[in-house]
Structure formats: structure tokens, C-alpha cells
Amino acid sequence: MDRTLSHSPRIAVIGSGNVATHLAKAVTRAGYKLSIYNHRCESASRLASAVGATAVVDLDALDADIYIIAIKDDAIASLAASVAGRKGLWLHTSGSVDMKVFDGVVDSYGVLYPMQTFSKDADVDMTEVPFFIEGCNGDVTRAIRELASSLSHKVLEVSSANRVKLHIAAVFACNFTNYMWAQSADILESIGADFSVMHPLIKATLDKTLTMSPHDGQTGPARRGDVDIIKKHLSMLSGVKHKLYETLSTDIMNEYHHNLTDHQS
Amino acid sequence: MDRTLSHSPRIAVIGSGNVATHLAKAVTRAGYKLSIYNHRCESASRLASAVGATAVVDLDALDADIYIIAIKDDAIASLAASVAGRKGLWLHTSGSVDMKVFDGVVDSYGVLYPMQTFSKDADVDMTEVPFFIEGCNGDVTRAIRELASSLSHKVLEVSSANRVKLHIAAVFACNFTNYMWAQSADILESIGADFSVMHPLIKATLDKTLTMSPHDGQTGPARRGDVDIIKKHLSMLSGVKHKLYETLSTDIMNEYHHNLTDHQS
């Protein structure tokens, strides 16, 4: 897509971390004219030269139609305060910061939240990443939708309150899932096995959840209500693993076997 | 591989569920002569004709060199009792049943545990599935290893005690992981979003854990020690989800931030 025509908005990305890097790549790929600001000059230069953008070392000199703030959550409010009264459309990219952070600071603002786990080295197909957007009014929301749609096929409008719930859902689906894998890796290590023996099983588990709902795809001793196996497994566990196994098995049994009550912990 | 020569062992599979079905396919694919027994005649016939094997309707008439019992855990002991004194090598395929179930029943016995989540309709590349084996003596173990190696590239010897730990590790990696996805799907449903918006994130999470250890791949608010975000998220949750979020975040913080103590629940 060629957006180098004069009427295409000029984009500025503020930040140079994982989210900033992947957004900058996607923005230049979509043909926008891009400049990058970071308070650390070298970081801005490095990212700008990597994506063929212009590095800007002075925030006041940063001149664009749309500003995308991709910095740590707890730094957004003070950055917003430092650009009070500026023209242009101001967006942040956080899952949990309210859009109100821009209230009374600038006239035109909103949120552009790409829900993905980014690592600098791993390439991400941004066109497949869901973008959740929010604007301070209808015109702004349309402008954000136009930008987001040029980066991804999946653009959904969501309020600040619901965006926090999305973030919580992502914590369960990504961070807590990974923690379960870490527990599994510990147990395997205790018998001298590598986590790689578990790879075929976790790939099959993911394939299943992609084709049916997680509720329908639930399997295992607790799903079957197999109290004997659960007791045997608990007798071999201690500490965090014992507590998690008991808590999760009880919750799963309560959900799928409303008639079982004798297993409650 | 052509194992139709006369010296190749004749295999019998007992059962016709998910594990029996996938094992029967793998066994015939490897060229063994196969017969299938199930106490329900139609099930045995259906599976036998699907894989080009012989259905046998009378357990006493089942004649093979190696018998693979692929039935429910709690039915293995009584089936073993019913074949007491029979010749041949007897194997079960369970993750949690001790090999001792065959003690004093037959002379030659062991375990052939394919660690995978099987569904009848989904095709499984059995050559990638780890097979965990155990034999009642060295000769038997070698015979089981030969059979398993003709079905899969990944054959590991493991004791009954460690096999239960493998099973527990699989419960964490597969069943509990799926339960986290189910919680995520619930939260998304509460804001009118479909679980499919989470698919790119969970695929990226899995890709990451396949290339680095789950411990190194841990991310999220608890990993960062971001107590403000955790409190905000907890304020929006109730019931099982509140308890799980608090328990898991506390465990993750305790693991990665030994100096934090004020967040303990």
C-alpha cells in the first residue's frame, strides 16, 4: 500500500521498545511517512535506521498528524502532560491505561491497543494481530479505524473499561498458561526429563482449542471426575504445585460435576 | 516398513477407544499383523475394518505375541485378572496405573505409554509422540523398545513412579492450561468478544515456549511485579477468577521477586 501521497497522515512513534519497534515496522510497511522519538537519542536512531524512518531527538520538534505513544504504562501520564495543548491526534497503545489520561491535555485523542506478546527479535505478522481502538469522538474513532485497518485485518472498537477486561483475559490466556507450562517443566526436571518431551502434547492442546471452544476441549482427571487419580497425584505433590493442583482440580470438578461435593478442599 | 515376515511379532490391541484407535493405525502402518478385541463386538469390527485388521470377539481366542491393553485405567486390573496365566507379552498404555497390576498374573509384561491427547477424528503423527516404556525385566524392556521404536522416534524408559509424575506434568501442561484459556474465554464473552480474538496471542505464547524455557518466557504484570495493575485487575474480578488471579499472581511474584513481601494475599 502506497501512502506517500501528500494527503496521507504523517505518523510519529514515541518510544523504541518492543511495541514501538513492531508498530514502526508495520507503519512503514503500510507506506506512511514515519518519525521516531525517544528520550534516549541512540535508541531512536537505531530504530529509525532499522525501519527507514526519521529520528527526532527533541519532543517539541516532533511534527506529525498522528502521534502513537508506545512507552511503559506508568510513564504515559507524565508524557501526556508534557505535550499539553499540542495539535494532532494523540494515541496510546496500552491495555490497561484509561483513555482519560488525555482529558484536558489535547483535543484529539484515543487508544490503539495491539493485543499481542511482542519480543524484539521474533517477527510478528501484524496483519493478524487484533487492534482494539477507542476515540474521544466519532470523527477521531473513524480516523483511528482507518489507521488501524491499514495495519491489521482485525480492528475492534472497545471502551477503556472493556479494554482492561481484554487485558485480564490476555493475562489468563498467555501469562498464566505459561506459568502452568513452567510447573510442568519443573516436574519433568525432577525426573530428569526435558520440557521438550511435552511439546507434542502442548501443540495438540493448542490445536484443539483453536478448533473447538476451551470449555468443550477440557480433558483430564478433574474433567472426568476421577477422584482416585487426583488423590494419587496430590499425594506426590507439595508446596505451590500441590496447592495449584488441588485448587484447579476442585474448580474444574465444580464446573463440570455439579453433583460432586465430597471432593471440596 | 514391512513387518509381514513370519518372524515379526503378531500384535493384538485390546480396546477400541481413542488410544486404541491411534495405536492400531500406527501398528498397521508399521507393518505388523494386527488383531483387535473389544467386549463390544461392533466396536472391534468397526476399528478392525478401518485399519485393515482382524476383529476377534472372544478374548480367549485372541492369539498374538504382544497384547496392548488400551482401555480405561480402572478396568485394567480386572482385565489383567481375566487373562491370568496366558503366554505372550502383556502391555498396558496408562499414565497412572502401576506396572505391578500384572504381578503374578502373567510372566512377561510392561508398559507402553504414548503421552498425547487423542481425539478419534484428529489425525496424530504418532512418530512424533513420546512413548514412555517400562518392562518387567531387561529382555522384556528391549522387546518393548523395539516395538515402540517402530512406532515413534521418541522412546524413553521410565519407572512406574516417574510415569505418574509425567502424567501430573501433562495435567499441568495440557488440562490446566486449557482451563486458563476457558477463564479467558469467559472474560471475553462478558464483553461480547469471541475467544478467536485471543488466537494470535496464544499461538505466539506457544511459539515462545517452544523456543525458550517456560521459566524464561514468563511475562505479564506479576512477572514485572506491577502491583498497581494487579490491584486494578483484581478489583474487576470475582469468584473463581478472582481467586485464581490472586493465587497465580502471588505465586509468580514470589518466584521472580523474592524481595516483594507486601503483596502476599
Short mmCIF file of C-alpha atoms in Angstrom, two decimals:
data_model
loop_
_atom_site.label_atom_id
_atom_site.label_comp_id
_atom_site.label_asym_id
_atom_site.label_seq_id
_atom_site.Cartn_x
_atom_site.Cartn_y
_atom_site.Cartn_z
CA MET A 1 0.00 0.00 0.00
CA ASP A 2 1.50 3.36 -1.01
CA ARG A 3 0.68 6.12 1.44
CA THR A 4 3.41 8.53 0.39
CA LEU A 5 0.87 10.87 -1.25
CA SER A 6 0.69 14.27 0.40
CA HIS A 7 -2.75 13.68 1.95
CA SER A 8 -1.62 10.58 3.88
CA PRO A 9 -1.17 11.37 7.58
CA ARG A 10 2.39 11.66 8.87
CA ILE A 11 2.94 9.32 11.82
CA ALA A 12 5.22 9.73 14.82
CA VAL A 13 6.02 6.83 17.14
CA ILE A 14 7.11 7.77 20.66
CA GLY A 15 9.17 5.02 22.23
CA SER A 16 11.59 2.37 20.98
CA GLY A 17 10.71 -0.78 22.95
CA ASN A 18 9.05 -3.97 21.70
CA VAL A 19 5.65 -2.47 20.89
CA ALA A 20 7.19 0.67 19.32
CA THR A 21 9.50 -1.46 17.18
CA HIS A 22 6.76 -3.72 15.79
CA LEU A 23 4.38 -0.79 15.25
CA ALA A 24 7.08 1.23 13.48
CA LYS A 25 7.75 -1.69 11.13
CA ALA A 26 4.04 -2.08 10.40
CA VAL A 27 3.56 1.67 9.84
CA THR A 28 6.41 1.94 7.33
CA ARG A 29 5.31 -1.30 5.63
CA ALA A 30 1.89 0.32 5.15
CA GLY A 31 3.59 3.26 3.37
CA TYR A 32 3.24 6.05 5.95
CA LYS A 33 5.91 8.69 6.48
CA LEU A 34 7.27 7.96 9.95
CA SER A 35 9.36 9.74 12.54
CA ILE A 36 10.54 8.25 15.84
CA TYR A 37 11.14 9.99 19.15
CA ASN A 38 12.78 8.57 22.24
CA HIS A 39 14.28 10.42 25.16
CA ARG A 40 17.35 8.26 24.66
CA CYS A 41 18.74 9.55 21.38
CA GLU A 42 20.63 6.35 20.42
CA SER A 43 17.51 4.18 20.78
CA ALA A 44 15.51 6.45 18.49
CA SER A 45 18.31 6.50 15.91
CA ARG A 46 18.74 2.73 15.99
CA LEU A 47 15.03 2.03 15.46
CA ALA A 48 14.67 4.80 12.85
CA SER A 49 17.52 3.46 10.73
CA ALA A 50 16.21 -0.11 11.11
CA VAL A 51 12.82 0.82 9.64
CA GLY A 52 13.86 3.68 7.33
CA ALA A 53 12.26 6.44 9.42
CA THR A 54 13.47 9.82 10.71
CA ALA A 55 14.82 10.03 14.27
CA VAL A 56 13.82 13.13 16.23
CA VAL A 57 15.74 13.99 19.39
CA ASP A 58 13.58 16.85 20.69
CA LEU A 59 9.97 16.11 21.61
CA ASP A 60 8.98 19.73 20.82
CA ALA A 61 10.39 19.35 17.32
CA LEU A 62 8.38 16.19 16.64
CA ASP A 63 5.84 17.16 13.97
CA ALA A 64 3.18 14.71 12.75
CA ASP A 65 -0.55 14.29 12.17
CA ILE A 66 -0.84 11.20 14.40
CA TYR A 67 1.33 10.52 17.47
CA ILE A 68 1.50 6.92 18.74
CA ILE A 69 2.79 6.69 22.33
CA ALA A 70 4.32 3.23 22.88
CA ILE A 71 6.06 3.52 26.25
CA LYS A 72 5.62 1.92 29.70
CA ASP A 73 2.15 2.26 31.24
CA ASP A 74 3.32 4.25 34.25
CA ALA A 75 5.13 6.81 32.06
CA ILE A 76 2.15 7.68 29.82
CA ALA A 77 0.53 10.25 32.13
CA SER A 78 3.67 12.37 32.51
CA LEU A 79 4.44 12.22 28.79
CA ALA A 80 0.86 13.32 28.07
CA ALA A 81 1.26 16.26 30.49
CA SER A 82 4.43 17.31 28.67
CA VAL A 83 2.64 17.62 25.31
CA ALA A 84 -0.37 19.58 26.64
CA GLY A 85 -2.03 21.80 24.04
CA ARG A 86 -0.29 20.21 21.03
CA LYS A 87 -2.17 19.78 17.74
CA GLY A 88 -2.66 16.39 16.06
CA LEU A 89 -4.21 13.09 17.06
CA TRP A 90 -2.64 11.52 20.17
CA LEU A 91 -2.89 7.76 20.80
CA HIS A 92 -1.54 5.42 23.41
CA THR A 93 -1.12 1.67 22.96
CA SER A 94 -1.70 0.34 26.49
CA GLY A 95 -4.10 -2.42 27.53
CA SER A 96 -4.81 -1.02 30.98
CA VAL A 97 -4.39 2.80 30.86
CA ASP A 98 -7.69 4.70 30.58
CA MET A 99 -8.23 6.99 27.57
CA LYS A 100 -8.99 9.70 30.14
CA VAL A 101 -5.23 10.16 30.60
CA PHE A 102 -5.54 12.63 27.65
CA ASP A 103 -8.60 14.50 29.06
CA GLY A 104 -7.97 18.26 29.09
CA VAL A 105 -4.47 17.70 27.72
CA VAL A 106 -5.07 17.59 23.95
CA ASP A 107 -8.25 17.97 21.87
CA SER A 108 -7.95 14.89 19.72
CA TYR A 109 -7.01 11.57 21.31
CA GLY A 110 -7.67 7.87 21.62
CA VAL A 111 -6.25 4.36 22.02
CA LEU A 112 -4.63 1.91 19.58
CA TYR A 113 -4.03 -1.34 21.52
CA PRO A 114 -2.44 -4.21 19.58
CA MET A 115 -3.13 -7.32 21.71
CA GLN A 116 -0.02 -9.44 21.28
CA THR A 117 3.07 -10.58 23.18
CA PHE A 118 5.97 -8.85 21.43
CA SER A 119 9.65 -9.74 21.54
CA LYS A 120 12.08 -7.60 19.58
CA ASP A 121 13.71 -10.50 17.77
CA ALA A 122 10.63 -12.53 16.84
CA ASP A 123 8.89 -11.28 13.70
CA VAL A 124 5.15 -10.74 14.09
CA ASP A 125 2.59 -10.78 11.30
CA MET A 126 0.90 -7.57 12.44
CA THR A 127 -1.92 -8.02 9.90
CA GLU A 128 -3.17 -10.92 12.08
CA VAL A 129 -2.89 -9.07 15.42
CA PRO A 130 -6.23 -7.78 16.78
CA PHE A 131 -6.16 -3.99 17.26
CA PHE A 132 -8.57 -2.61 19.85
CA ILE A 133 -9.36 1.06 19.32
CA GLU A 134 -11.15 3.87 21.14
CA GLY A 135 -11.56 7.54 20.17
CA CYS A 136 -12.65 10.66 22.06
CA ASN A 137 -15.42 11.28 19.48
CA GLY A 138 -16.86 9.74 16.30
CA ASP A 139 -14.57 11.53 13.84
CA VAL A 140 -11.48 10.60 15.83
CA THR A 141 -12.64 6.99 16.12
CA ARG A 142 -13.05 6.84 12.31
CA ALA A 143 -9.53 8.24 11.84
CA ILE A 144 -8.09 5.65 14.26
CA ARG A 145 -10.03 2.88 12.49
CA GLU A 146 -8.56 3.97 9.15
CA LEU A 147 -5.03 3.85 10.54
CA ALA A 148 -5.56 0.51 12.34
CA SER A 149 -7.20 -1.08 9.29
CA SER A 150 -4.14 -0.29 7.21
CA LEU A 151 -2.01 -2.22 9.72
CA SER A 152 -4.26 -5.20 10.58
CA HIS A 153 -7.27 -7.14 9.28
CA LYS A 154 -8.77 -7.27 12.78
CA VAL A 155 -9.87 -3.92 14.20
CA LEU A 156 -12.41 -3.79 17.04
CA GLU A 157 -13.78 -0.82 18.93
CA VAL A 158 -13.70 -1.19 22.70
CA SER A 159 -14.21 1.09 25.73
CA SER A 160 -11.46 1.71 28.29
CA ALA A 161 -13.33 -0.41 30.86
CA ASN A 162 -13.64 -3.34 28.46
CA ARG A 163 -10.06 -2.96 27.30
CA VAL A 164 -8.90 -3.69 30.88
CA LYS A 165 -11.01 -6.87 30.77
CA LEU A 166 -9.32 -7.80 27.49
CA HIS A 167 -6.01 -7.32 29.23
CA ILE A 168 -7.13 -9.58 32.09
CA ALA A 169 -8.27 -12.20 29.56
CA ALA A 170 -4.82 -11.98 27.95
CA VAL A 171 -3.15 -12.49 31.34
CA PHE A 172 -5.09 -15.75 31.79
CA ALA A 173 -4.53 -16.92 28.19
CA CYS A 174 -0.85 -16.02 27.96
CA ASN A 175 0.89 -15.36 31.31
CA PHE A 176 -0.97 -17.90 33.49
CA THR A 177 -0.86 -20.54 30.75
CA ASN A 178 2.89 -20.07 30.54
CA TYR A 179 3.08 -20.49 34.33
CA MET A 180 1.33 -23.88 34.04
CA TRP A 181 3.95 -24.91 31.49
CA ALA A 182 6.66 -23.77 33.93
CA GLN A 183 5.18 -26.03 36.65
CA SER A 184 5.16 -28.90 34.17
CA ALA A 185 8.80 -28.22 33.27
CA ASP A 186 9.73 -28.34 36.99
CA ILE A 187 8.04 -31.72 37.47
CA LEU A 188 9.72 -33.12 34.36
CA GLU A 189 13.08 -31.82 35.57
CA SER A 190 12.53 -33.67 38.87
CA ILE A 191 12.53 -36.99 36.95
CA GLY A 192 15.36 -35.99 34.61
CA ALA A 193 13.15 -35.29 31.58
CA ASP A 194 13.35 -32.20 29.38
CA PHE A 195 10.31 -29.99 28.71
CA SER A 196 10.69 -30.85 25.03
CA VAL A 197 9.02 -34.24 25.71
CA MET A 198 5.89 -32.15 26.40
CA HIS A 199 6.00 -30.23 23.08
CA PRO A 200 3.80 -32.63 21.05
CA LEU A 201 1.17 -32.59 23.81
CA ILE A 202 1.03 -28.80 24.17
CA LYS A 203 0.90 -28.36 20.39
CA ALA A 204 -2.04 -30.78 20.20
CA THR A 205 -3.74 -28.98 23.12
CA LEU A 206 -3.45 -25.66 21.31
CA ASP A 207 -4.66 -27.15 18.01
CA LYS A 208 -7.72 -28.44 19.84
CA THR A 209 -8.57 -25.10 21.45
CA LEU A 210 -8.24 -23.34 18.07
CA THR A 211 -10.87 -25.63 16.55
CA MET A 212 -13.31 -26.02 19.47
CA SER A 213 -14.06 -23.82 22.49
CA PRO A 214 -11.78 -24.25 25.54
CA HIS A 215 -14.85 -25.26 27.57
CA ASP A 216 -15.64 -28.13 25.17
CA GLY A 217 -11.97 -29.07 24.88
CA GLN A 218 -11.42 -29.56 28.64
CA THR A 219 -10.00 -33.02 29.40
CA GLY A 220 -8.11 -34.66 32.27
CA PRO A 221 -8.77 -36.35 35.63
CA ALA A 222 -10.82 -33.43 37.08
CA ARG A 223 -12.93 -33.15 33.92
CA ARG A 224 -13.67 -36.88 34.21
CA GLY A 225 -14.30 -36.55 37.95
CA ASP A 226 -11.60 -39.19 38.57
CA VAL A 227 -11.11 -38.61 42.30
CA ASP A 228 -8.79 -41.63 42.75
CA ILE A 229 -6.24 -40.31 40.24
CA ILE A 230 -6.49 -36.79 41.70
CA LYS A 231 -5.78 -38.14 45.22
CA LYS A 232 -2.84 -40.18 43.89
CA HIS A 233 -1.41 -37.12 42.11
CA LEU A 234 -1.88 -34.87 45.17
CA SER A 235 -0.05 -37.40 47.35
CA MET A 236 3.02 -36.87 45.14
CA LEU A 237 2.97 -33.05 45.17
CA SER A 238 3.91 -30.40 47.74
CA GLY A 239 4.10 -26.61 48.05
CA VAL A 240 2.83 -24.40 45.22
CA LYS A 241 2.23 -27.35 42.92
CA HIS A 242 0.07 -29.17 45.48
CA LYS A 243 -1.98 -26.02 46.13
CA LEU A 244 -2.43 -25.28 42.40
CA TYR A 245 -3.32 -28.87 41.52
CA GLU A 246 -5.91 -29.00 44.31
CA THR A 247 -7.37 -25.54 43.57
CA LEU A 248 -7.64 -26.08 39.82
CA SER A 249 -8.96 -29.65 40.07
CA THR A 250 -11.60 -28.55 42.56
CA ASP A 251 -12.64 -25.64 40.32
CA ILE A 252 -12.82 -27.85 37.22
CA MET A 253 -14.84 -30.52 39.08
CA ASN A 254 -17.20 -27.91 40.47
CA GLU A 255 -17.77 -26.60 36.96
CA TYR A 256 -18.31 -29.93 35.22
CA HIS A 257 -19.71 -32.13 38.02
CA HIS A 258 -22.26 -30.11 39.92
CA ASN A 259 -23.36 -33.26 41.73
CA LEU A 260 -19.95 -33.96 43.29
CA THR A 261 -19.46 -32.35 46.66
CA ASP A 262 -17.27 -34.75 48.62
CA HIS A 263 -14.07 -33.60 46.89
CA GLN A 264 -14.19 -29.97 48.02
CA SER A 265 -10.96 -28.87 49.61
CA MET B 1 8.49 -50.76 6.99
CA ASP B 2 7.36 -54.29 6.03
CA ARG B 3 6.89 -56.48 9.09
CA THR B 4 4.79 -59.15 7.41
CA LEU B 5 7.67 -61.63 7.51
CA SER B 6 6.96 -64.62 9.69
CA HIS B 7 9.39 -63.61 12.47
CA SER B 8 7.67 -60.27 13.10
CA PRO B 9 5.59 -60.33 16.29
CA ARG B 10 1.83 -60.50 15.88
CA ILE B 11 0.12 -57.68 17.81
CA ALA B 12 -3.29 -57.62 19.48
CA VAL B 13 -4.91 -54.39 20.61
CA ILE B 14 -7.50 -54.70 23.38
CA GLY B 15 -9.92 -51.79 23.30
CA SER B 16 -11.37 -49.52 20.64
CA GLY B 17 -11.32 -46.03 22.18
CA ASN B 18 -9.13 -43.07 21.23
CA VAL B 19 -5.80 -44.54 22.32
CA ALA B 20 -6.63 -47.98 20.86
CA THR B 21 -7.63 -46.40 17.55
CA HIS B 22 -4.47 -44.33 17.14
CA LEU B 23 -2.23 -47.20 18.28
CA ALA B 24 -3.95 -49.64 15.89
CA LYS B 25 -3.36 -47.23 13.00
CA ALA B 26 0.29 -46.82 13.94
CA VAL B 27 0.80 -50.57 14.38
CA THR B 28 -0.64 -51.45 10.95
CA ARG B 29 1.27 -48.53 9.37
CA ALA B 30 4.46 -50.09 10.77
CA GLY B 31 3.60 -53.36 9.00
CA TYR B 32 2.62 -55.60 11.93
CA LYS B 33 -0.12 -58.21 11.67
CA LEU B 34 -2.86 -56.89 13.96
CA SER B 35 -5.97 -58.25 15.62
CA ILE B 36 -8.44 -56.22 17.71
CA TYR B 37 -10.51 -57.34 20.66
CA ASN B 38 -13.29 -55.40 22.36
CA HIS B 39 -16.03 -56.79 24.59
CA ARG B 40 -18.47 -54.90 22.37
CA CYS B 41 -18.28 -56.81 19.10
CA GLU B 42 -19.39 -53.96 16.84
CA SER B 43 -16.68 -51.61 18.15
CA ALA B 44 -13.97 -54.18 17.48
CA SER B 45 -15.31 -54.83 13.96
CA ARG B 46 -15.55 -51.13 13.14
CA LEU B 47 -11.97 -50.39 14.22
CA ALA B 48 -10.61 -53.58 12.62
CA SER B 49 -12.15 -52.79 9.24
CA ALA B 50 -10.98 -49.15 9.48
CA VAL B 51 -7.35 -50.19 9.88
CA GLY B 52 -7.36 -53.48 7.94
CA ALA B 53 -7.01 -55.73 10.99
CA THR B 54 -8.82 -58.84 12.19
CA ALA B 55 -11.63 -58.44 14.74
CA VAL B 56 -11.76 -61.08 17.48
CA VAL B 57 -14.92 -61.43 19.55
CA ASP B 58 -13.70 -63.89 22.18
CA LEU B 59 -10.84 -62.83 24.46
CA ASP B 60 -9.80 -66.49 24.89
CA ALA B 61 -9.46 -66.83 21.11
CA LEU B 62 -7.21 -63.76 20.87
CA ASP B 63 -3.79 -65.12 19.83
CA ALA B 64 -0.76 -62.84 19.49
CA ASP B 65 2.84 -62.34 20.57
CA ILE B 66 2.27 -58.89 22.08
CA TYR B 67 -1.02 -57.74 23.68
CA ILE B 68 -1.58 -53.98 24.06
CA ILE B 69 -4.32 -53.14 26.57
CA ALA B 70 -5.78 -49.71 25.73
CA ILE B 71 -8.85 -49.43 27.96
CA LYS B 72 -9.91 -47.21 30.87
CA ASP B 73 -7.50 -47.09 33.84
CA ASP B 74 -9.99 -48.54 36.30
CA ALA B 75 -10.76 -51.55 34.06
CA ILE B 76 -7.14 -52.68 33.59
CA ALA B 77 -6.85 -54.71 36.81
CA SER B 78 -9.92 -56.83 36.14
CA LEU B 79 -8.95 -57.43 32.52
CA ALA B 80 -5.47 -58.49 33.69
CA ALA B 81 -7.05 -60.93 36.16
CA SER B 82 -9.13 -62.44 33.36
CA VAL B 83 -6.02 -63.30 31.26
CA ALA B 84 -4.04 -64.84 34.14
CA GLY B 85 -1.50 -67.43 33.03
CA ARG B 86 -1.62 -66.52 29.33
CA LYS B 87 1.54 -66.64 27.20
CA GLY B 88 2.90 -63.62 25.32
CA LEU B 89 3.99 -60.09 26.30
CA TRP B 90 1.27 -58.03 28.00
CA LEU B 91 1.40 -54.23 27.98
CA HIS B 92 -0.88 -51.52 29.23
CA THR B 93 -0.88 -47.93 27.94
CA SER B 94 -1.85 -45.93 31.05
CA GLY B 95 -0.05 -42.92 32.51
CA SER B 96 -1.02 -43.63 36.11
CA VAL B 97 -1.52 -47.43 36.52
CA ASP B 98 1.46 -49.19 38.10
CA MET B 99 3.16 -51.97 36.15
CA LYS B 100 2.56 -54.15 39.25
CA VAL B 101 -1.02 -54.65 38.03
CA PHE B 102 0.45 -57.61 36.07
CA ASP B 103 2.49 -59.05 39.00
CA GLY B 104 1.73 -62.75 39.44
CA VAL B 105 -0.76 -62.62 36.58
CA VAL B 106 1.46 -63.20 33.53
CA ASP B 107 5.22 -63.82 33.20
CA SER B 108 6.05 -61.20 30.62
CA TYR B 109 4.67 -57.69 30.97
CA GLY B 110 5.27 -53.98 30.86
CA VAL B 111 4.00 -50.52 29.92
CA LEU B 112 3.76 -48.64 26.60
CA TYR B 113 2.52 -45.10 27.42
CA PRO B 114 2.10 -42.72 24.48
CA MET B 115 1.90 -39.25 26.07
CA GLN B 116 -0.57 -37.39 23.93
CA THR B 117 -4.14 -36.07 23.99
CA PHE B 118 -6.03 -38.19 21.49
CA SER B 119 -9.32 -37.47 19.76
CA LYS B 120 -10.72 -40.03 17.36
CA ASP B 121 -11.24 -37.60 14.49
CA ALA B 122 -7.97 -35.64 14.69
CA ASP B 123 -5.09 -37.39 12.94
CA VAL B 124 -1.94 -37.68 15.07
CA ASP B 125 1.60 -38.06 13.76
CA MET B 126 2.46 -40.92 16.10
CA THR B 127 6.13 -40.83 15.08
CA GLU B 128 6.41 -37.51 16.99
CA VAL B 129 4.59 -38.72 20.13
CA PRO B 130 6.90 -39.58 23.05
CA PHE B 131 6.44 -43.22 24.15
CA PHE B 132 7.37 -43.99 27.76
CA ILE B 133 8.15 -47.66 28.32
CA GLU B 134 8.79 -50.00 31.24
CA GLY B 135 9.44 -53.77 31.26
CA CYS B 136 9.40 -56.42 33.98
CA ASN B 137 13.00 -57.38 33.06
CA GLY B 138 15.78 -56.41 30.65
CA ASP B 139 14.74 -58.73 27.82
CA VAL B 140 11.14 -57.57 28.01
CA THR B 141 12.22 -53.92 28.09
CA ARG B 142 14.28 -54.48 24.93
CA ALA B 143 11.29 -56.09 23.20
CA ILE B 144 9.06 -53.16 24.19
CA ARG B 145 11.69 -50.68 22.99
CA GLU B 146 11.83 -52.44 19.61
CA LEU B 147 8.05 -52.22 19.23
CA ALA B 148 7.88 -48.57 20.42
CA SER B 149 10.78 -47.53 18.18
CA SER B 150 8.94 -48.83 15.15
CA LEU B 151 6.00 -46.54 16.03
CA SER B 152 7.77 -43.35 17.22
CA HIS B 153 11.15 -41.59 17.07
CA LYS B 154 10.92 -40.73 20.79
CA VAL B 155 11.13 -43.70 23.14
CA LEU B 156 12.12 -43.19 26.79
CA GLU B 157 12.35 -45.71 29.61
CA VAL B 158 10.62 -44.64 32.82
CA SER B 159 9.63 -46.30 36.10
CA SER B 160 6.01 -46.54 37.23
CA ALA B 161 6.64 -43.89 39.93
CA ASN B 162 8.13 -41.44 37.43
CA ARG B 163 5.40 -42.19 34.88
CA VAL B 164 2.83 -40.84 37.38
CA LYS B 165 4.92 -37.67 37.61
CA LEU B 166 4.90 -37.44 33.82
CA HIS B 167 1.14 -37.72 33.97
CA ILE B 168 0.98 -34.91 36.54
CA ALA B 169 3.26 -32.78 34.34
CA ALA B 170 0.87 -33.44 31.44
CA VAL B 171 -2.12 -32.37 33.58
CA PHE B 172 -0.41 -29.01 34.21
CA ALA B 173 0.74 -28.56 30.61
CA CYS B 174 -2.50 -29.64 28.94
CA ASN B 175 -5.56 -29.74 31.23
CA PHE B 176 -4.76 -26.76 33.48
CA THR B 177 -3.53 -24.69 30.54
CA ASN B 178 -6.81 -25.35 28.77
CA TYR B 179 -8.65 -24.24 31.92
CA MET B 180 -6.81 -20.89 31.82
CA TRP B 181 -7.98 -20.48 28.23
CA ALA B 182 -11.53 -21.26 29.37
CA GLN B 183 -11.32 -18.47 32.00
CA SER B 184 -10.07 -16.12 29.30
CA ALA B 185 -12.96 -17.11 27.02
CA ASP B 186 -15.43 -16.35 29.84
CA ILE B 187 -13.99 -12.87 30.38
CA LEU B 188 -14.06 -12.15 26.65
CA GLU B 189 -17.66 -13.36 26.46
CA SER B 190 -18.56 -10.89 29.25
CA ILE B 191 -17.57 -8.01 26.94
CA GLY B 192 -19.09 -9.55 23.82
CA ALA B 193 -15.80 -10.71 22.28
CA ASP B 194 -15.14 -14.15 20.85
CA PHE B 195 -12.21 -16.31 22.02
CA SER B 196 -10.88 -16.18 18.45
CA VAL B 197 -9.54 -12.65 19.16
CA MET B 198 -7.13 -14.40 21.54
CA HIS B 199 -5.85 -16.92 18.95
CA PRO B 200 -2.88 -14.84 17.70
CA LEU B 201 -1.75 -14.26 21.29
CA ILE B 202 -1.95 -17.90 22.38
CA LYS B 203 -0.16 -19.03 19.20
CA ALA B 204 2.66 -16.55 19.90
CA THR B 205 2.79 -17.70 23.54
CA LEU B 206 3.19 -21.32 22.45
CA ASP B 207 5.81 -20.42 19.82
CA LYS B 208 7.80 -18.68 22.53
CA THR B 209 7.69 -21.62 24.95
CA LEU B 210 8.81 -23.99 22.17
CA THR B 211 11.95 -21.92 21.58
CA MET B 212 12.85 -20.89 25.15
CA SER B 213 12.10 -22.44 28.54
CA PRO B 214 8.71 -21.56 30.12
CA HIS B 215 10.60 -20.04 33.08
CA ASP B 216 12.50 -17.64 30.81
CA GLY B 217 9.39 -16.92 28.74
CA GLN B 218 7.26 -15.77 31.69
CA THR B 219 5.78 -12.29 31.07
CA GLY B 220 2.90 -10.23 32.44
CA PRO B 221 2.08 -7.91 35.36
CA ALA B 222 3.12 -10.41 38.07
CA ARG B 223 6.41 -11.17 36.30
CA ARG B 224 7.11 -7.42 36.18
CA GLY B 225 5.98 -7.02 39.81
CA ASP B 226 3.42 -4.43 38.65
CA VAL B 227 1.30 -4.34 41.82
CA ASP B 228 -0.86 -1.40 40.60
CA ILE B 229 -2.08 -3.26 37.53
CA ILE B 230 -2.65 -6.44 39.56
CA LYS B 231 -4.80 -4.49 42.09
CA LYS B 232 -6.75 -2.88 39.24
CA HIS B 233 -7.36 -6.26 37.61
CA LEU B 234 -8.40 -7.88 40.93
CA SER B 235 -10.91 -5.07 41.53
CA MET B 236 -12.69 -6.15 38.34
CA LEU B 237 -12.82 -9.89 39.12
CA SER B 238 -14.91 -12.04 41.44
CA GLY B 239 -15.38 -15.71 42.34
CA VAL B 240 -13.10 -18.37 40.85
CA LYS B 241 -11.40 -15.87 38.54
CA HIS B 242 -10.52 -13.51 41.42
CA LYS B 243 -9.13 -16.39 43.47
CA LEU B 244 -7.09 -17.78 40.56
CA TYR B 245 -5.74 -14.38 39.50
CA GLU B 246 -4.66 -13.62 43.07
CA THR B 247 -3.18 -17.08 43.73
CA LEU B 248 -1.26 -17.24 40.47
CA SER B 249 -0.02 -13.64 40.58
CA THR B 250 1.19 -14.13 44.17
CA ASP B 251 2.99 -17.36 43.21
CA ILE B 252 4.62 -15.75 40.16
CA MET B 253 5.71 -12.69 42.18
CA ASN B 254 7.09 -14.89 44.95
CA GLU B 255 9.10 -16.81 42.36
CA TYR B 256 10.50 -13.84 40.45
CA HIS B 257 10.59 -11.08 43.10
CA HIS B 258 11.90 -12.57 46.31
CA ASN B 259 12.21 -9.06 47.80
CA LEU B 260 8.49 -8.28 47.47
CA THR B 261 6.51 -9.23 50.53
CA ASP B 262 3.76 -6.58 50.81
CA HIS B 263 1.63 -8.19 48.09
CA GLN B 264 1.11 -11.55 49.82
CA SER B 265 -2.52 -12.50 50.00
#
